[in-house]
Amino acid sequence: MKNNILTENTVAENSTTDNTVAKLQQPSGKFTLERIPKTTKGDLRAWDAADELLLSHVFEKQLKKTDQTILIINDSFGALATALHQYPIHSWSDSYLAHIAAFNNFKLNQLDSNDYRAIPSSENLSQHYSLVIIKIPKTLGLLEDQLSRLKAYINADTTIIASAMSKHIHTSTLNTFEKIIGTTTTSRATKKARLIFSNNDNEKSHPSPYPKTFRDDAHDLTLVNHANVFAKDRLDIGSRFLIEQLGQCPSSKHIVDLGCGNGALGIIASRLQPQARLSFIDESYGAVKSSEQSYKLNNNDKTINANFYTNDCFNQFKAETTDTTDGVDLILCNPPFHQNHSVGDQIAWQMLRQSHEQLVNNGEIWVIGNRHLGYHVKLKKLFGNCKTITSNKKFVVLSAFKSDK
Ligand SMILES: C[S@@+](CC[C@H](N)C(=O)[O-])C[C@H]1O[C@@H](n2cnc3c(N)ncnc32)[C@H](O)[C@@H]1O
């Protein structure tokens, strides 16, 4: 598994000094913050009221008590880390994009990121923390996994504060804190956000139930899913629909499963085309680990002919692989249509645009999507062609080829 090296230079080309970008005002300064990918949607900022509430509580009540490293879990775009930049920060996240956004935002605000450490969710923590701040993730499974793995690195004196928009705090969220950490209370709502306070007084141990493994007998697949990976316990119906068409794909030398999740598409493609080299790419650390473990399980514990990359689509992909791989001639993609809680097509656009750049002449992309997402319009615009392979009431499978002419 290859994690792109994270440094403050990772996304330098994405940074901007555009002073129309939203600014977060905090006791530690006023910060320009960007999301990744950047968005033209005016209402999407790199932080929300839950981040603001958490920060104001931490600045008012907690920082006097800590001179140690603060652990931040699930900082969406680095807003929390940027505002707390004068403290040593460890940021534990399943999202590579979240980590590069944090480095980007440190850079945008000319802050020193030497004391900022990005820890992928695929790695365990390795030290004790006295202050842990958590942004509640979208999936309950990820929260359960993170709290279970956190437990060994906190003691009775550790302060644990979480936050989310009130509509994202459910009884099951609070029960998960109670079950794993201990007595849990919430604050009153401010600007529709609330804080969660959890005391580490539950002595029962609760090992993480992740990763989980499931079988899909119809395709003779065994798939491993770490917490947060798309399609938790069964093959997604869209992925299944694309899998059923993969026998029609052109014979290829280098196939990329872009946004691979647990790797189901690439694993089936490698079975149908044993001559091909496979690259699995995802921005979720857990997804990349899942696809590697799934691939091994379905290939007698071997990863011959396959590489696994934690990456933002194809950014820097060429540089890493030119000496070992042939050009990419087939890309399989089931693009995401949301990022955290917001729906949008920026990542789908980036996947399709970068696929066009990456493919060799006559190379093809095969895409599955809900019919209403209109990927045929994007493919036509980028590739100048688009063919419908098949469709049903809900999904459409499309292909497009690159023509240098
Ligand atoms: C709809 S899921 C598809 C998963 C899998 N290919 C399948 O069909 O079951 C989309 C995947 O894209 C990944 N993703 C989102 N943003 C990405 C990015 N910028 N670069 C690479 N992968 C990304 C998500 O983590 C998720 O695993």
Short mmCIF file of C-alpha atoms and ligand atoms in Angstrom, two decimals:
data_model
loop_
_atom_site.label_atom_id
_atom_site.label_comp_id
_atom_site.label_asym_id
_atom_site.label_seq_id
_atom_site.Cartn_x
_atom_site.Cartn_y
_atom_site.Cartn_z
CA MET A 1 0.00 0.00 0.00
CA LYS A 2 1.42 3.39 -0.98
CA ASN A 3 0.33 6.48 0.90
CA ASN A 4 1.33 9.62 -0.93
CA ILE A 5 3.83 11.44 1.25
CA LEU A 6 2.06 14.31 2.98
CA THR A 7 4.05 17.52 3.23
CA GLU A 8 3.15 21.17 3.21
CA ASN A 9 4.04 21.14 -0.50
CA THR A 10 1.57 18.39 -1.40
CA VAL A 11 -1.12 20.74 -2.68
CA ALA A 12 0.81 23.90 -3.24
CA GLU A 13 -0.65 24.21 -6.74
CA ASN A 14 -4.17 24.29 -5.28
CA SER A 15 -3.61 27.09 -2.86
CA THR A 16 -4.93 30.56 -3.46
CA THR A 17 -4.60 34.01 -2.03
CA ASP A 18 -8.07 34.99 -3.27
CA ASN A 19 -9.34 37.14 -0.43
CA THR A 20 -12.98 36.40 -1.25
CA VAL A 21 -12.39 32.97 0.35
CA ALA A 22 -14.26 32.58 3.66
CA LYS A 23 -12.38 33.39 6.85
CA LEU A 24 -12.70 31.71 10.24
CA GLN A 25 -12.33 34.14 13.15
CA GLN A 26 -10.90 32.64 16.35
CA PRO A 27 -8.98 33.90 19.43
CA SER A 28 -5.82 32.58 17.76
CA GLY A 29 -6.37 34.60 14.57
CA LYS A 30 -8.42 35.01 11.42
CA PHE A 31 -7.87 32.16 8.98
CA THR A 32 -8.49 31.74 5.27
CA LEU A 33 -9.73 28.19 4.83
CA GLU A 34 -10.35 26.16 1.70
CA ARG A 35 -12.02 22.84 1.04
CA ILE A 36 -10.52 20.24 -1.28
CA PRO A 37 -11.66 20.01 -3.95
CA LYS A 38 -12.27 23.71 -4.17
CA THR A 39 -15.88 24.50 -4.81
CA THR A 40 -17.76 27.27 -6.52
CA LYS A 41 -20.82 26.55 -4.38
CA GLY A 42 -20.95 29.65 -2.18
CA ASP A 43 -22.63 27.89 0.73
CA LEU A 44 -19.93 25.24 1.16
CA ARG A 45 -17.23 26.29 3.60
CA ALA A 46 -14.26 24.41 5.01
CA TRP A 47 -15.85 24.43 8.49
CA ASP A 48 -19.30 24.50 10.07
CA ALA A 49 -21.02 25.76 13.22
CA ALA A 50 -20.02 22.54 15.02
CA ASP A 51 -16.32 23.37 14.44
CA GLU A 52 -16.92 26.91 15.74
CA LEU A 53 -18.71 25.65 18.84
CA LEU A 54 -15.98 23.14 19.57
CA LEU A 55 -13.25 25.73 19.13
CA SER A 56 -14.93 28.30 21.34
CA HIS A 57 -15.33 25.71 24.09
CA VAL A 58 -11.73 24.56 23.74
CA PHE A 59 -10.36 28.14 23.76
CA GLU A 60 -12.49 29.12 26.78
CA LYS A 61 -12.23 26.03 28.93
CA GLN A 62 -9.61 23.54 27.89
CA LEU A 63 -6.37 24.99 26.67
CA LYS A 64 -5.21 26.30 30.02
CA LYS A 65 -5.11 22.68 31.17
CA THR A 66 -3.04 21.27 28.33
CA ASP A 67 0.52 21.72 27.25
CA GLN A 68 0.52 18.37 25.51
CA THR A 69 -0.27 17.20 22.04
CA ILE A 70 -3.95 17.51 21.16
CA LEU A 71 -5.54 14.64 19.26
CA ILE A 72 -8.10 15.75 16.66
CA ILE A 73 -10.23 13.06 15.04
CA ASN A 74 -12.03 13.68 11.70
CA ASP A 75 -11.04 17.32 11.16
CA SER A 76 -12.83 17.76 7.82
CA PHE A 77 -10.56 20.28 6.07
CA GLY A 78 -8.09 21.19 8.82
CA ALA A 79 -10.14 24.06 10.30
CA LEU A 80 -9.67 22.77 13.85
CA ALA A 81 -5.94 22.15 13.42
CA THR A 82 -5.41 25.54 11.78
CA ALA A 83 -7.17 27.42 14.58
CA LEU A 84 -5.17 25.45 17.17
CA HIS A 85 -1.94 25.75 15.20
CA GLN A 86 0.19 26.92 18.13
CA TYR A 87 -0.29 23.53 19.87
CA PRO A 88 1.24 20.24 18.76
CA ILE A 89 -1.54 18.48 16.87
CA HIS A 90 -2.03 14.87 15.88
CA SER A 91 -4.81 14.55 13.32
CA TRP A 92 -6.28 11.06 12.95
CA SER A 93 -8.52 10.68 9.91
CA ASP A 94 -9.72 8.21 7.30
CA SER A 95 -9.49 10.91 4.65
CA TYR A 96 -6.32 11.71 2.74
CA LEU A 97 -8.14 14.76 1.30
CA ALA A 98 -8.76 16.03 4.85
CA HIS A 99 -5.05 15.77 5.59
CA ILE A 100 -3.95 17.56 2.44
CA ALA A 101 -6.60 20.25 3.05
CA ALA A 102 -5.08 20.83 6.50
CA PHE A 103 -1.56 21.20 5.05
CA ASN A 104 -2.99 23.49 2.38
CA ASN A 105 -4.70 25.66 4.99
CA PHE A 106 -1.57 25.89 7.14
CA LYS A 107 0.28 27.06 4.05
CA LEU A 108 -2.42 29.51 2.98
CA ASN A 109 -2.16 31.17 6.39
CA GLN A 110 1.66 31.09 6.44
CA LEU A 111 1.60 28.81 9.51
CA ASP A 112 4.32 26.40 10.50
CA SER A 113 3.12 22.81 10.08
CA ASN A 114 6.15 21.24 11.80
CA ASP A 115 4.07 20.37 14.86
CA TYR A 116 1.17 19.00 12.81
CA ARG A 117 1.16 15.23 12.29
CA ALA A 118 -1.30 13.52 9.95
CA ILE A 119 -2.10 9.99 11.13
CA PRO A 120 -3.99 7.77 8.64
CA SER A 121 -6.89 5.77 10.09
CA SER A 122 -5.09 2.68 8.80
CA GLU A 123 -2.43 3.28 11.49
CA ASN A 124 -2.96 2.87 15.21
CA LEU A 125 -2.30 5.69 17.65
CA SER A 126 0.93 5.34 19.59
CA GLN A 127 0.81 7.68 22.57
CA HIS A 128 -1.42 8.83 25.38
CA TYR A 129 -3.52 12.01 24.98
CA SER A 130 -5.02 14.28 27.64
CA LEU A 131 -7.25 16.27 25.25
CA VAL A 132 -9.13 14.59 22.41
CA ILE A 133 -11.50 16.49 20.15
CA ILE A 134 -13.72 14.65 17.74
CA LYS A 135 -15.84 15.75 14.82
CA ILE A 136 -18.60 13.15 14.58
CA PRO A 137 -18.10 11.22 11.30
CA LYS A 138 -20.89 10.49 8.87
CA THR A 139 -20.84 6.75 9.49
CA LEU A 140 -21.53 5.28 12.92
CA GLY A 141 -19.21 2.37 12.08
CA LEU A 142 -16.25 4.73 11.77
CA LEU A 143 -17.10 6.34 15.14
CA GLU A 144 -17.32 2.91 16.78
CA ASP A 145 -14.01 1.85 15.26
CA GLN A 146 -12.26 5.08 16.25
CA LEU A 147 -13.54 5.12 19.84
CA SER A 148 -12.64 1.45 20.31
CA ARG A 149 -9.10 2.03 19.05
CA LEU A 150 -8.76 5.30 20.99
CA LYS A 151 -9.59 3.64 24.31
CA ALA A 152 -6.04 2.32 24.87
CA TYR A 153 -4.60 5.85 24.55
CA ILE A 154 -6.76 7.71 27.10
CA ASN A 155 -7.12 7.50 30.87
CA ALA A 156 -9.60 8.74 33.46
CA ASP A 157 -8.16 12.28 33.24
CA THR A 158 -8.46 12.59 29.47
CA THR A 159 -10.96 15.19 28.30
CA ILE A 160 -13.00 14.01 25.32
CA ILE A 161 -15.20 16.53 23.55
CA ALA A 162 -17.03 15.85 20.32
CA SER A 163 -19.22 18.03 18.14
CA ALA A 164 -21.61 17.85 15.24
CA MET A 165 -24.61 19.62 13.82
CA SER A 166 -27.56 18.59 16.03
CA LYS A 167 -29.26 16.77 13.14
CA HIS A 168 -26.26 14.44 12.93
CA ILE A 169 -26.31 13.51 16.63
CA HIS A 170 -28.58 10.51 17.11
CA THR A 171 -29.37 8.30 20.08
CA SER A 172 -27.10 5.72 18.47
CA THR A 173 -24.23 8.27 18.45
CA LEU A 174 -24.57 8.88 22.19
CA ASN A 175 -25.04 5.17 22.90
CA THR A 176 -21.79 4.46 21.07
CA PHE A 177 -19.91 6.90 23.34
CA GLU A 178 -21.61 5.37 26.43
CA LYS A 179 -20.85 1.82 25.34
CA ILE A 180 -17.15 2.45 24.61
CA ILE A 181 -15.98 5.52 26.55
CA GLY A 182 -18.45 6.07 29.41
CA THR A 183 -20.89 8.60 30.86
CA THR A 184 -21.91 10.94 28.06
CA THR A 185 -23.78 14.25 28.12
CA THR A 186 -24.52 16.93 25.53
CA SER A 187 -24.56 20.73 25.53
CA ARG A 188 -27.47 22.89 24.49
CA ALA A 189 -27.63 23.66 20.78
CA THR A 190 -25.90 26.79 19.46
CA LYS A 191 -26.42 27.70 15.81
CA LYS A 192 -27.91 24.18 15.37
CA ALA A 193 -24.70 22.50 16.63
CA ARG A 194 -24.06 20.65 19.89
CA LEU A 195 -21.14 19.37 21.91
CA ILE A 196 -20.83 15.89 23.36
CA PHE A 197 -18.82 15.33 26.57
CA SER A 198 -17.76 11.79 27.37
CA ASN A 199 -16.02 10.62 30.56
CA ASN A 200 -13.72 7.68 30.27
CA ASP A 201 -15.37 5.68 33.09
CA ASN A 202 -16.64 2.60 31.27
CA GLU A 203 -14.31 -0.22 32.26
CA LYS A 204 -15.66 -2.80 29.82
CA SER A 205 -13.39 -3.37 26.85
CA HIS A 206 -14.90 -3.03 23.39
CA PRO A 207 -12.64 -4.27 20.59
CA SER A 208 -13.40 -2.73 17.22
CA PRO A 209 -15.66 -4.98 15.14
CA TYR A 210 -13.75 -3.80 12.01
CA PRO A 211 -12.59 -4.88 9.55
CA LYS A 212 -15.54 -7.06 8.59
CA THR A 213 -15.50 -9.68 5.86
CA PHE A 214 -18.44 -10.74 3.70
CA ARG A 215 -19.06 -13.15 0.84
CA ASP A 216 -20.78 -12.51 -2.46
CA ASP A 217 -21.41 -16.04 -3.70
CA ALA A 218 -22.88 -14.92 -7.02
CA HIS A 219 -19.48 -13.52 -8.02
CA ASP A 220 -17.36 -15.83 -5.85
CA LEU A 221 -15.96 -12.80 -4.02
CA THR A 222 -14.80 -12.40 -0.45
CA LEU A 223 -14.55 -8.74 0.48
CA VAL A 224 -12.92 -7.04 3.45
CA ASN A 225 -14.39 -3.75 4.65
CA HIS A 226 -12.69 -1.47 7.13
CA ALA A 227 -14.96 0.98 8.95
CA ASN A 228 -16.25 3.77 6.67
CA VAL A 229 -15.82 1.83 3.43
CA PHE A 230 -18.60 2.17 0.87
CA ALA A 231 -21.16 -0.70 0.87
CA LYS A 232 -20.56 -2.03 4.36
CA ASP A 233 -21.82 -5.59 4.30
CA ARG A 234 -22.87 -6.45 0.78
CA LEU A 235 -21.92 -5.60 -2.78
CA ASP A 236 -23.48 -2.27 -3.74
CA ILE A 237 -26.20 -2.70 -6.40
CA GLY A 238 -24.52 -0.15 -8.68
CA SER A 239 -21.12 -1.87 -8.41
CA ARG A 240 -22.84 -5.21 -9.09
CA PHE A 241 -24.44 -3.81 -12.24
CA LEU A 242 -21.05 -2.61 -13.54
CA ILE A 243 -19.36 -5.90 -12.56
CA GLU A 244 -21.84 -7.74 -14.74
CA GLN A 245 -20.67 -5.76 -17.80
CA LEU A 246 -16.92 -6.11 -17.22
CA GLY A 247 -16.65 -9.12 -19.55
CA GLN A 248 -17.26 -6.70 -22.45
CA CYS A 249 -14.33 -4.39 -21.61
CA PRO A 250 -11.49 -4.25 -24.15
CA SER A 251 -8.38 -6.34 -23.46
CA SER A 252 -6.04 -4.07 -21.48
CA LYS A 253 -2.52 -3.82 -20.12
CA HIS A 254 -3.08 -1.50 -17.19
CA ILE A 255 -6.49 -1.21 -15.49
CA VAL A 256 -7.24 1.36 -12.77
CA ASP A 257 -10.04 0.91 -10.24
CA LEU A 258 -10.57 4.61 -9.45
CA GLY A 259 -12.31 5.25 -6.11
CA CYS A 260 -11.87 1.56 -5.42
CA GLY A 261 -13.67 1.18 -2.05
CA ASN A 262 -13.18 -2.49 -1.16
CA GLY A 263 -11.77 -3.22 -4.63
CA ALA A 264 -14.64 -5.35 -5.97
CA LEU A 265 -14.50 -3.88 -9.51
CA GLY A 266 -10.73 -4.26 -9.88
CA ILE A 267 -10.71 -7.78 -8.45
CA ILE A 268 -13.28 -9.00 -10.97
CA ALA A 269 -11.46 -7.16 -13.79
CA SER A 270 -8.17 -8.85 -12.84
CA ARG A 271 -9.89 -12.22 -12.93
CA LEU A 272 -11.29 -11.54 -16.41
CA GLN A 273 -7.98 -10.09 -17.64
CA PRO A 274 -5.16 -11.94 -15.84
CA GLN A 275 -2.57 -10.37 -18.18
CA ALA A 276 -3.36 -6.85 -16.93
CA ARG A 277 -1.61 -4.83 -14.26
CA LEU A 278 -4.10 -3.38 -11.74
CA SER A 279 -3.93 -0.10 -9.81
CA PHE A 280 -6.40 0.55 -7.01
CA ILE A 281 -6.81 4.20 -5.95
CA ASP A 282 -8.91 5.74 -3.17
CA GLU A 283 -8.67 8.76 -0.90
CA SER A 284 -9.93 6.73 2.09
CA TYR A 285 -7.06 5.02 3.89
CA GLY A 286 -9.49 2.32 5.05
CA ALA A 287 -10.68 1.71 1.48
CA VAL A 288 -7.15 1.22 0.16
CA LYS A 289 -6.36 -1.19 2.99
CA SER A 290 -9.66 -3.01 2.35
CA SER A 291 -8.96 -3.36 -1.37
CA GLU A 292 -5.48 -4.73 -0.73
CA GLN A 293 -6.74 -7.26 1.82
CA SER A 294 -9.69 -8.20 -0.42
CA TYR A 295 -7.37 -8.66 -3.41
CA LYS A 296 -5.12 -10.95 -1.39
CA LEU A 297 -8.05 -12.99 -0.11
CA ASN A 298 -9.25 -13.58 -3.65
CA ASN A 299 -5.77 -14.27 -5.06
CA ASN A 300 -4.20 -16.86 -2.73
CA ASP A 301 -2.70 -14.20 -0.49
CA LYS A 302 -0.71 -12.59 -3.31
CA THR A 303 -0.73 -9.08 -4.78
CA ILE A 304 1.24 -9.87 -7.93
CA ASN A 305 0.37 -7.41 -10.70
CA ALA A 306 -1.51 -5.06 -8.36
CA ASN A 307 -0.66 -1.76 -6.65
CA PHE A 308 -2.68 0.12 -4.06
CA TYR A 309 -2.56 3.90 -3.75
CA THR A 310 -4.02 6.31 -1.23
CA ASN A 311 -4.42 9.34 -3.44
CA ASP A 312 -6.61 12.23 -4.55
CA CYS A 313 -7.76 10.75 -7.88
CA PHE A 314 -4.71 10.76 -10.20
CA ASN A 315 -2.79 13.64 -8.56
CA GLN A 316 0.94 12.86 -8.80
CA PHE A 317 0.04 9.34 -9.97
CA LYS A 318 2.14 9.46 -13.12
CA ALA A 319 5.31 10.46 -11.33
CA GLU A 320 5.00 7.52 -8.97
CA THR A 321 4.48 4.84 -11.58
CA THR A 322 6.13 5.73 -14.89
CA ASP A 323 9.08 3.42 -14.49
CA THR A 324 7.06 0.37 -13.44
CA THR A 325 3.84 0.45 -15.43
CA ASP A 326 2.50 0.73 -18.91
CA GLY A 327 0.18 3.65 -19.60
CA VAL A 328 -3.36 3.29 -18.30
CA ASP A 329 -5.68 1.88 -20.97
CA LEU A 330 -8.81 1.06 -18.92
CA ILE A 331 -10.34 2.94 -15.99
CA LEU A 332 -13.30 1.59 -14.00
CA CYS A 333 -15.15 4.13 -11.91
CA ASN A 334 -18.20 4.39 -9.68
CA PRO A 335 -17.79 8.07 -8.71
CA PRO A 336 -18.89 9.43 -5.32
CA PHE A 337 -21.67 12.01 -5.38
CA HIS A 338 -21.17 13.36 -1.89
CA GLN A 339 -18.31 14.46 0.33
CA ASN A 340 -19.01 14.11 4.05
CA HIS A 341 -22.56 15.42 4.39
CA SER A 342 -22.68 17.55 1.23
CA VAL A 343 -23.90 16.32 -2.12
CA GLY A 344 -21.95 17.51 -5.16
CA ASP A 345 -20.29 16.52 -8.40
CA GLN A 346 -16.85 18.14 -7.97
CA ILE A 347 -15.09 14.85 -7.25
CA ALA A 348 -16.88 13.08 -10.10
CA TRP A 349 -15.75 15.87 -12.44
CA GLN A 350 -12.18 15.59 -11.17
CA MET A 351 -12.21 11.80 -11.63
CA LEU A 352 -13.46 12.04 -15.21
CA ARG A 353 -11.21 14.96 -16.18
CA GLN A 354 -8.09 13.36 -14.74
CA SER A 355 -9.04 10.01 -16.30
CA HIS A 356 -9.05 11.69 -19.68
CA GLU A 357 -5.57 13.11 -18.99
CA GLN A 358 -4.27 9.77 -17.73
CA LEU A 359 -5.50 7.41 -20.45
CA VAL A 360 -3.36 6.43 -23.43
CA ASN A 361 -4.75 7.10 -26.89
CA ASN A 362 -7.78 4.81 -27.47
CA GLY A 363 -7.84 3.95 -23.75
CA GLU A 364 -11.34 3.67 -22.26
CA ILE A 365 -13.18 4.69 -19.12
CA TRP A 366 -16.18 2.68 -17.93
CA VAL A 367 -18.46 4.49 -15.51
CA ILE A 368 -21.52 3.50 -13.51
CA GLY A 369 -23.93 6.08 -12.12
CA ASN A 370 -27.49 6.73 -11.13
CA ARG A 371 -29.32 7.79 -14.28
CA HIS A 372 -30.15 11.24 -12.93
CA LEU A 373 -26.48 12.14 -12.37
CA GLY A 374 -26.03 12.78 -16.09
CA TYR A 375 -22.47 11.46 -16.42
CA HIS A 376 -23.03 11.08 -20.18
CA VAL A 377 -23.01 14.89 -20.47
CA LYS A 378 -19.68 15.15 -18.64
CA LEU A 379 -18.11 12.29 -20.64
CA LYS A 380 -19.21 13.81 -23.96
CA LYS A 381 -17.79 17.16 -22.95
CA LEU A 382 -14.44 15.73 -21.85
CA PHE A 383 -13.95 12.84 -24.31
CA GLY A 384 -16.06 14.02 -27.26
CA ASN A 385 -17.87 10.64 -27.23
CA CYS A 386 -19.93 8.43 -24.93
CA LYS A 387 -21.57 5.04 -25.41
CA THR A 388 -24.32 3.51 -23.27
CA ILE A 389 -23.28 -0.07 -22.49
CA THR A 390 -26.50 -0.87 -20.65
CA SER A 391 -29.03 0.68 -18.31
CA ASN A 392 -31.85 -0.26 -15.99
CA LYS A 393 -34.44 1.81 -14.13
CA LYS A 394 -31.85 3.15 -11.70
CA PHE A 395 -28.38 2.92 -13.24
CA VAL A 396 -26.56 3.45 -16.48
CA VAL A 397 -23.16 2.03 -17.48
CA LEU A 398 -21.29 4.30 -19.88
CA SER A 399 -17.99 4.11 -21.70
CA ALA A 400 -15.89 6.70 -23.48
CA PHE A 401 -12.54 6.46 -25.24
CA LYS A 402 -9.71 8.92 -25.54
CA SER A 403 -8.88 10.10 -29.01
CA ASP A 404 -5.85 12.29 -29.51
CA LYS A 405 -7.15 13.32 -32.92
C1 LIG B 1 -19.38 5.21 -4.83
S1 LIG B 1 -17.91 4.68 -4.01
C2 LIG B 1 -17.38 3.35 -5.08
C3 LIG B 1 -16.61 2.27 -4.38
C4 LIG B 1 -16.28 1.03 -5.21
N1 LIG B 1 -15.56 1.36 -6.42
C5 LIG B 1 -17.56 0.29 -5.56
O1 LIG B 1 -18.01 0.42 -6.72
O2 LIG B 1 -18.10 -0.40 -4.71
C6 LIG B 1 -16.80 6.01 -4.42
C7 LIG B 1 -15.39 5.87 -3.86
O3 LIG B 1 -14.62 7.02 -4.26
C8 LIG B 1 -13.71 7.33 -3.22
N2 LIG B 1 -13.25 8.72 -3.37
C9 LIG B 1 -13.88 9.87 -3.01
N3 LIG B 1 -13.12 10.92 -3.30
C10 LIG B 1 -11.99 10.48 -3.88
C11 LIG B 1 -10.81 11.10 -4.40
N4 LIG B 1 -10.68 12.43 -4.40
N5 LIG B 1 -9.84 10.32 -4.91
C12 LIG B 1 -9.96 8.96 -4.91
N6 LIG B 1 -11.05 8.32 -4.42
C13 LIG B 1 -12.05 9.06 -3.92
C14 LIG B 1 -14.54 7.09 -1.96
O4 LIG B 1 -13.72 6.96 -0.81
C15 LIG B 1 -15.30 5.82 -2.33
O5 LIG B 1 -14.60 4.66 -1.94
#
